[in-house]
Coordinates of C-alpha atoms and ligand atoms in Angstrom, one line a residue:
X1 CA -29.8 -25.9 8.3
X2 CA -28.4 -24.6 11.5
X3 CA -27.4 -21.3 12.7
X4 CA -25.3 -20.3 15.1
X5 CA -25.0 -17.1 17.4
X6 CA -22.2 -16.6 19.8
X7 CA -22.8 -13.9 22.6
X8 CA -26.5 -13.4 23.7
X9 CA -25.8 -9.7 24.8
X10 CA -27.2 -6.8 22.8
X11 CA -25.8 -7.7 19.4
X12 CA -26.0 -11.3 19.4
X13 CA -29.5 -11.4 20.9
X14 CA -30.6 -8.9 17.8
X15 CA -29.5 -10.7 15.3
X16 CA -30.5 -13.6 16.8
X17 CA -33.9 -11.8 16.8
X18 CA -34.0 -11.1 13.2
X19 CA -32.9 -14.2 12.2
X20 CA -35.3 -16.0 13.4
X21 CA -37.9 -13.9 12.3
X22 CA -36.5 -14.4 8.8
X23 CA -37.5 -18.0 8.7
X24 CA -34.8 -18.9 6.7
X25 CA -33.2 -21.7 9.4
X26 CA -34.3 -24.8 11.1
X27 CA -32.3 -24.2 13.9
X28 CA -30.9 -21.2 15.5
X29 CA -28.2 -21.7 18.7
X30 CA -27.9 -18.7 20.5
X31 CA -24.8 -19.7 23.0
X32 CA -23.6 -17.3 25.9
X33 CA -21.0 -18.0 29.4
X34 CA -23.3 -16.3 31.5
X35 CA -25.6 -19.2 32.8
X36 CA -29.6 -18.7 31.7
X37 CA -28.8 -15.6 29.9
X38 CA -29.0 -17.4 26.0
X39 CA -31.8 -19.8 27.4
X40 CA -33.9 -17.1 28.8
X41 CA -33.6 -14.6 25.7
X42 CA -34.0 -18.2 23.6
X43 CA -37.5 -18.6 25.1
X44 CA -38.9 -15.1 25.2
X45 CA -38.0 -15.1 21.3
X46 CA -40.0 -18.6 20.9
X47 CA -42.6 -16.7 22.4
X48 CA -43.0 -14.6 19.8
X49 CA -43.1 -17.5 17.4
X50 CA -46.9 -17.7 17.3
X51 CA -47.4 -14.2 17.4
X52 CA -45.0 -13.3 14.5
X53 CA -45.9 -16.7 12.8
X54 CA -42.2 -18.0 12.3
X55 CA -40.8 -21.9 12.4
X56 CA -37.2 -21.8 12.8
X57 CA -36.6 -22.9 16.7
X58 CA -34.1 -21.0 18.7
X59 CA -32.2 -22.7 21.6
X60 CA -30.1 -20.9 24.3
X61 CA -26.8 -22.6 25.7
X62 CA -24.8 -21.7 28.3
X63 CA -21.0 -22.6 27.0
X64 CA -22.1 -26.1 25.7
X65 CA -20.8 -25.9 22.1
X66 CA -21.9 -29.6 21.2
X67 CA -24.9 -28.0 20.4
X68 CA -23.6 -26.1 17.9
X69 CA -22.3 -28.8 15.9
X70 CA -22.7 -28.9 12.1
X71 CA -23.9 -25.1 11.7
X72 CA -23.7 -23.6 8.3
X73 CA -22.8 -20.1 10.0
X74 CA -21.8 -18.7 13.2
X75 CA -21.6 -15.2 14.3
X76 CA -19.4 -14.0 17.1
X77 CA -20.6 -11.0 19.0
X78 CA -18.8 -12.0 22.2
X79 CA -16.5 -9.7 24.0
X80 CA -16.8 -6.3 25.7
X81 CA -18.9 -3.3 24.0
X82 CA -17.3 -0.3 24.6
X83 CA -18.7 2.8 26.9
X84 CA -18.8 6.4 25.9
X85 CA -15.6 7.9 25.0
X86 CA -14.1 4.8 24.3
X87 CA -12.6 3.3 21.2
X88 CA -13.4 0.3 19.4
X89 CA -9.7 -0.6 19.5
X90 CA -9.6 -0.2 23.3
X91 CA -11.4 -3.3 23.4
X92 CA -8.6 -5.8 21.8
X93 CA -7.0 -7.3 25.3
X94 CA -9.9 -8.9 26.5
X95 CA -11.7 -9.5 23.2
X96 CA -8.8 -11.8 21.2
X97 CA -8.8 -13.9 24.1
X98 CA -12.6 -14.5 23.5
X99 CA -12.6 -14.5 19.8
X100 CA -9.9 -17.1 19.6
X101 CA -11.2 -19.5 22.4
X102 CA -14.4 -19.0 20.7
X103 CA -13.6 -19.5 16.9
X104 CA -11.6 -22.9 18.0
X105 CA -14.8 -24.2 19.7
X106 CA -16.9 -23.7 16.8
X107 CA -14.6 -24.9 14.0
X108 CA -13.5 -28.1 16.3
X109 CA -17.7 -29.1 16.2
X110 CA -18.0 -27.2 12.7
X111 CA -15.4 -27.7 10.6
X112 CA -17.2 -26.4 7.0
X113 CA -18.8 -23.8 9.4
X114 CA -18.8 -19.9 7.6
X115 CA -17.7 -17.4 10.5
X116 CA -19.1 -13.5 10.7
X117 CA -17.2 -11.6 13.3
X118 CA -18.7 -8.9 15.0
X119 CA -17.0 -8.1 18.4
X120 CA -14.5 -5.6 18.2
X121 CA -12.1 -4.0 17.1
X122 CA -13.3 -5.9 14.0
X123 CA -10.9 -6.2 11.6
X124 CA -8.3 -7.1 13.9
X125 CA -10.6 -10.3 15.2
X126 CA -11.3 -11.0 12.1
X127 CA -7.8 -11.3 11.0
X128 CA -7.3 -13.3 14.0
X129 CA -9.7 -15.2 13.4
X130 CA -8.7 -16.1 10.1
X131 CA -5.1 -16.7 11.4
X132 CA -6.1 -19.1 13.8
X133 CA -8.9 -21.0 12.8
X134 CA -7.3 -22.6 9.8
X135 CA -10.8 -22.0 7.8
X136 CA -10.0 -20.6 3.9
X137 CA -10.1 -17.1 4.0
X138 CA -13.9 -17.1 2.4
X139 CA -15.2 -18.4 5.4
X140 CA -14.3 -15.7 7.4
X141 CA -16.2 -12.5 7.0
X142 CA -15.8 -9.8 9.0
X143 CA -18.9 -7.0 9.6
X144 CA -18.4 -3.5 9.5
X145 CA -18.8 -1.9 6.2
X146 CA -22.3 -3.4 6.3
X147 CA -23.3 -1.3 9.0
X148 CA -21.8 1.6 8.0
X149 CA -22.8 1.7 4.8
X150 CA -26.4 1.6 6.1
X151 CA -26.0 4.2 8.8
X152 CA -24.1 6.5 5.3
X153 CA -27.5 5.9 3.8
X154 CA -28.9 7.0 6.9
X155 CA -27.1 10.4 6.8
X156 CA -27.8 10.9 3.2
X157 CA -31.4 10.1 3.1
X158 CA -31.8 12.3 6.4
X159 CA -30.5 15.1 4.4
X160 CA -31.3 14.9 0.9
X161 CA -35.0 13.8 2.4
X162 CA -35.1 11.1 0.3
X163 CA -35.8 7.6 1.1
X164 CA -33.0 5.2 2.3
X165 CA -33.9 2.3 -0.1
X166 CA -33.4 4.7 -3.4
X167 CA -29.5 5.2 -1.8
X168 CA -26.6 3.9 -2.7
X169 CA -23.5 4.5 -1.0
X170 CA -20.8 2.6 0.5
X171 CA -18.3 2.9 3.4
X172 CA -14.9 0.9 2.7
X173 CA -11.2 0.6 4.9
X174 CA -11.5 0.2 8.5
X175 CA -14.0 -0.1 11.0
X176 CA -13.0 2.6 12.9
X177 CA -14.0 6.5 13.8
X178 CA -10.9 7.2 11.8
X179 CA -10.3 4.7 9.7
X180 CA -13.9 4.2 7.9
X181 CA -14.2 6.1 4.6
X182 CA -17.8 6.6 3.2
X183 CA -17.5 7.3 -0.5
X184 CA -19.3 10.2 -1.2
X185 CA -18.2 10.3 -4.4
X186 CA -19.0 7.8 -5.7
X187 CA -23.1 7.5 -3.6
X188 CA -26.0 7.8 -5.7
X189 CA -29.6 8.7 -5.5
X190 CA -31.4 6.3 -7.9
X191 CA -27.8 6.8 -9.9
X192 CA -27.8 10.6 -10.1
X193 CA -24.5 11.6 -8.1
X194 CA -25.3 12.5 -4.6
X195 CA -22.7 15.7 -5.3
X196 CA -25.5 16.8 -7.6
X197 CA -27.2 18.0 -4.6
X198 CA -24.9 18.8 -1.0
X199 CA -22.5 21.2 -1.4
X200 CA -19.0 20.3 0.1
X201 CA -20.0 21.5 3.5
X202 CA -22.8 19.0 3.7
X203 CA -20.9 16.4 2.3
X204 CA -18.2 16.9 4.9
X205 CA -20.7 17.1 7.3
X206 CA -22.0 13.5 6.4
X207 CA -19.0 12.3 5.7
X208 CA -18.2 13.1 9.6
X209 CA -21.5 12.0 11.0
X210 CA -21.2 8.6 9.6
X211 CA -17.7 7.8 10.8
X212 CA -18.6 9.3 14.3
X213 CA -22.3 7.0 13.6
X214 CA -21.6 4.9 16.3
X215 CA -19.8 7.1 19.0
X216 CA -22.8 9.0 18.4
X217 CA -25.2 6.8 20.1
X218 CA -22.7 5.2 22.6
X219 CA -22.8 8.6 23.9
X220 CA -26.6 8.8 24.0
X221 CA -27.4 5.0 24.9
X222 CA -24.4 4.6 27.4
X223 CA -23.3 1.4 25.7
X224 CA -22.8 0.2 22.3
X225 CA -25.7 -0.1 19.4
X226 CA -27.8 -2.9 18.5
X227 CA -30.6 -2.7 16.7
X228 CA -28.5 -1.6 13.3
X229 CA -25.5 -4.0 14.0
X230 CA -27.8 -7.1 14.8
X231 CA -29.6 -6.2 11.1
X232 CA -26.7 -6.1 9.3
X233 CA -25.0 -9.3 10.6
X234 CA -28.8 -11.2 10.0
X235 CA -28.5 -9.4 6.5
X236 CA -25.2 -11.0 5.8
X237 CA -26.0 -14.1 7.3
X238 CA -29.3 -14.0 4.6
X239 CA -27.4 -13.8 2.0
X240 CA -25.0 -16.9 2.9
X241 CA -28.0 -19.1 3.5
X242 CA -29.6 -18.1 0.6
X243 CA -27.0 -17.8 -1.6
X244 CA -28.1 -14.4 -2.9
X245 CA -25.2 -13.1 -3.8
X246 CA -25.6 -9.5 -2.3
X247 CA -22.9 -7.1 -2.3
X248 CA -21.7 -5.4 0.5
X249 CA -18.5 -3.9 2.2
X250 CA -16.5 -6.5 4.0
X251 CA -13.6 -7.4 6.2
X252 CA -11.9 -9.6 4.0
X253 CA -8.4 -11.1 3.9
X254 CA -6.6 -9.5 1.1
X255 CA -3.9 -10.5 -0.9
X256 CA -2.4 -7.7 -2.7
X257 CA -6.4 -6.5 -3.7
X258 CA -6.3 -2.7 -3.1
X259 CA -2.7 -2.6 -3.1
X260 CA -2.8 -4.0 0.4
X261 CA -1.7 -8.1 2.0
X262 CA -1.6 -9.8 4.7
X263 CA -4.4 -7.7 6.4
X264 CA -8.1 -7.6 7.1
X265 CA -10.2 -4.5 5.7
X266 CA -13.5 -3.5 4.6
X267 CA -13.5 -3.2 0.8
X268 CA -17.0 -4.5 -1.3
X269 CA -17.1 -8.4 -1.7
X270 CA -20.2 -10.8 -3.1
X271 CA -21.7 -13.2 0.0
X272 CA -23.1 -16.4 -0.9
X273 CA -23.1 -19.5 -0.1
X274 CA -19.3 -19.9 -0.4
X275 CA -19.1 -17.1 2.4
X276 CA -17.1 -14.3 0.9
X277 CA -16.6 -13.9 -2.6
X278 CA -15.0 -11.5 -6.4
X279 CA -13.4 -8.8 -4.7
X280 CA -15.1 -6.2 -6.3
X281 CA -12.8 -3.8 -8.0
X282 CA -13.4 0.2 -7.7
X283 CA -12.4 2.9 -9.5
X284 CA -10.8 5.1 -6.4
X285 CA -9.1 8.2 -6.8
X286 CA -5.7 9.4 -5.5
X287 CA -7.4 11.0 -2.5
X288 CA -8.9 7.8 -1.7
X289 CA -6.9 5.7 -2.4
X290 CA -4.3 7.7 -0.1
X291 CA -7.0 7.1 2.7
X292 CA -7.1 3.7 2.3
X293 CA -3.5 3.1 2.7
X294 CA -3.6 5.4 6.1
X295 CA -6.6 3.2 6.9
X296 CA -5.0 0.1 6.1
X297 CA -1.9 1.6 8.0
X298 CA -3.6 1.8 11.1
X299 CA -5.5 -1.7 10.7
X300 CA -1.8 -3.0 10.4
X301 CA -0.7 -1.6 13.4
X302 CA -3.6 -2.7 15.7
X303 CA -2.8 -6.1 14.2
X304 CA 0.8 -5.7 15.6
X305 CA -0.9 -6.2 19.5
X306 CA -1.8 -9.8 18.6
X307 CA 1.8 -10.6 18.3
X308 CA 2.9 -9.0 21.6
Ligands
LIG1 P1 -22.9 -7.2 25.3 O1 -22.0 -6.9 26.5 O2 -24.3 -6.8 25.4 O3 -22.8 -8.7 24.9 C1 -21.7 -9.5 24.9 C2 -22.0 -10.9 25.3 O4 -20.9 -11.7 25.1 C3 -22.3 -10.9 26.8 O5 -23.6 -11.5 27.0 C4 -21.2 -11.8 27.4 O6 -21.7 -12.7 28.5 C5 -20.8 -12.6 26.2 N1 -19.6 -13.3 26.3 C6 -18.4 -12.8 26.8 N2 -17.4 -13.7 26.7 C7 -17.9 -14.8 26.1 C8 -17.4 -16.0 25.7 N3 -16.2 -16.4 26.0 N4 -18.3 -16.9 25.1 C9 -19.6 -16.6 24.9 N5 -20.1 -15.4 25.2 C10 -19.3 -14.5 25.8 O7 -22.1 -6.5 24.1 P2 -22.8 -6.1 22.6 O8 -23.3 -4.7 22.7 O9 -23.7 -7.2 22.2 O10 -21.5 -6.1 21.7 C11 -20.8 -7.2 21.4 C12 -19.5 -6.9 20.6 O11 -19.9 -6.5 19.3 C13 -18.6 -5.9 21.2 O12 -17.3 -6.2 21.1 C14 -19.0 -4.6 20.4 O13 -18.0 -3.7 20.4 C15 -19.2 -5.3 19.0 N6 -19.9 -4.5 18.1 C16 -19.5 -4.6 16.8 C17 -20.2 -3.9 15.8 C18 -19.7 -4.0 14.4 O14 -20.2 -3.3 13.5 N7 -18.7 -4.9 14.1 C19 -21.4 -3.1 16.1 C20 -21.8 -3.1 17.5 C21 -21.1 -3.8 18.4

């Protein structure tokens, strides 16, 4: 089994990271365009090999997608981060010209090869991606939700003091400041109703912090995150190669699912071995599902730029 990462910058190198350590690959190709950059980070993670007592080999390439050939999965994390203030969707011009140069390289040496966008703005590359790779649209998968829901359970657990792991709590819709929406209603603390126990101020209050999650620590950091991103992706990418059939929020290509088509959006989806699978239907209510359509509304419209 061979893995494939695409960008040895913050992200990829992370996930990279925690891939390897999760033993669950022969092979993992970490691939970059900046010359020694994937080699160098390929070898200081090998270097841990006999310290954190893993087998799976990691090699770094500089451009030379040969090496890639026959992966299983490949995630993209190529393309520009953004810097504070900035949004996600400031980063389309030079990011679909990476995304699609890169997706055609890896499906021309991989052509059964499972693709998990990262680089942003998200859903839009993941809809191009889709659109011009030619893969069936459970092969392409796009990460988001995966890290938002996770940095949701992070404000929850922060505030109800509880621990993460007894969370549950999802973010669906877009992968944006505005267009992400963490269902509070419908979170749980070992299945008791979060509501039980924030009042509407604190659930606003969450409910804000964990869109503005990741403007948060561009702010602090002076770059884009890492450490959460490059877990989520590996967590994805765990589930693919061992088939496990986790659920988790999304971006998917839907066909009139959610009352939306022709679009890429977070909504909650089984991953396995097939890549993306069973939209999983939820129960929304009129306010939500009103900010799903706004959310969807604005994905759309972001999508528009790839035509220009
Ligand atoms: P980074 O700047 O640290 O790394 C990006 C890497 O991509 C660089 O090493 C660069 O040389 C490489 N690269 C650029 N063009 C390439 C090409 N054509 N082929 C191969 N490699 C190429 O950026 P970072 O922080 O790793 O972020 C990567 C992307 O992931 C950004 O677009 C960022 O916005 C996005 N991101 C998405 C998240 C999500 O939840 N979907 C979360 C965090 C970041």
């Amino acid at each position: 089994m061979k893995l494939t990462v695409i960008g040895a910058g913050a992200v990829g190198a992370t996930t990279a990271d925690n891939l390897v350590r999760r033993n669950i690959a022969q092979e993992i190709v970490l691939l970059d365009i900046k010359e020694g950059v994937a080699e160098g980070k390929a070898q200081d993670m090998m270097q841990t090999a006999a310290l954190l007592g893993f087998d799976s080999k990691i090699t770094g390439v500089t451009n030379d997608y040969l090496q890639t050939a026959g992966s299983t999965v490949a995630v993209v994390t190529s393309g520009l981060p953004r810097k504070p203030g900035m949004t996600r969707e400031e980063l389309i011009g030079t990011n679909a010209g990476i995304v699609k140069s890169v997706v055609e390289n890896l499906v021309k040496h991989s052509p059964d090869i499972i693709i998990l966008i990262v680089s942003n703005p998200m859903d839009t590359m993941t809809y191009l991606a889709f659109k011009s790779s030619g893969l069936p649209k459970n092969r392409i998968i796009g990460m988001g939700g995966a890290l938002d829901s996770a940095r949701f359970k992070y404000q929850l657990a922060t505030k109800l003091n509880a621990s993460p792991n007894d969370l549950n709590a999802i973010v669906i819709g877009g992968h944006g400041d505005t267009t992400m929406i963490p269902l509070i209603d419908h979170a749980t603390w070992n299945s008791i109703p979060v509501t039980n126990f924030l009042n509407e101020v604190e659930q606003e209050e969450i409910v804000k912090k964990t869109m503005v999650g990741g403007a948060t620590l561009t702010a602090l950091i002076g770059t884009s995150a890492w450490y959460a991103p490059g877990a989520a992706a590996a967590a994805m990418v765990e589930s693919i190669v061992l088939n496990q059939n986790r659920l988790f929020t999304a971006s998917v290509y839907l066909e009139g699912e959610f009352g939306e088509e022709d679009i890429n959006i977070g909504v909650p989806v089984l991953i396995n071995k097939n890549g993306w699978e069973r939209i999983v239907p939820l129960q929304l209510s009129d306010r939500e599902k009103e900010l799903f359509k706004a959310s969807a509304d604005a994905v759309r419209n972001m999508n528009t730029v790839l035509k220009e």
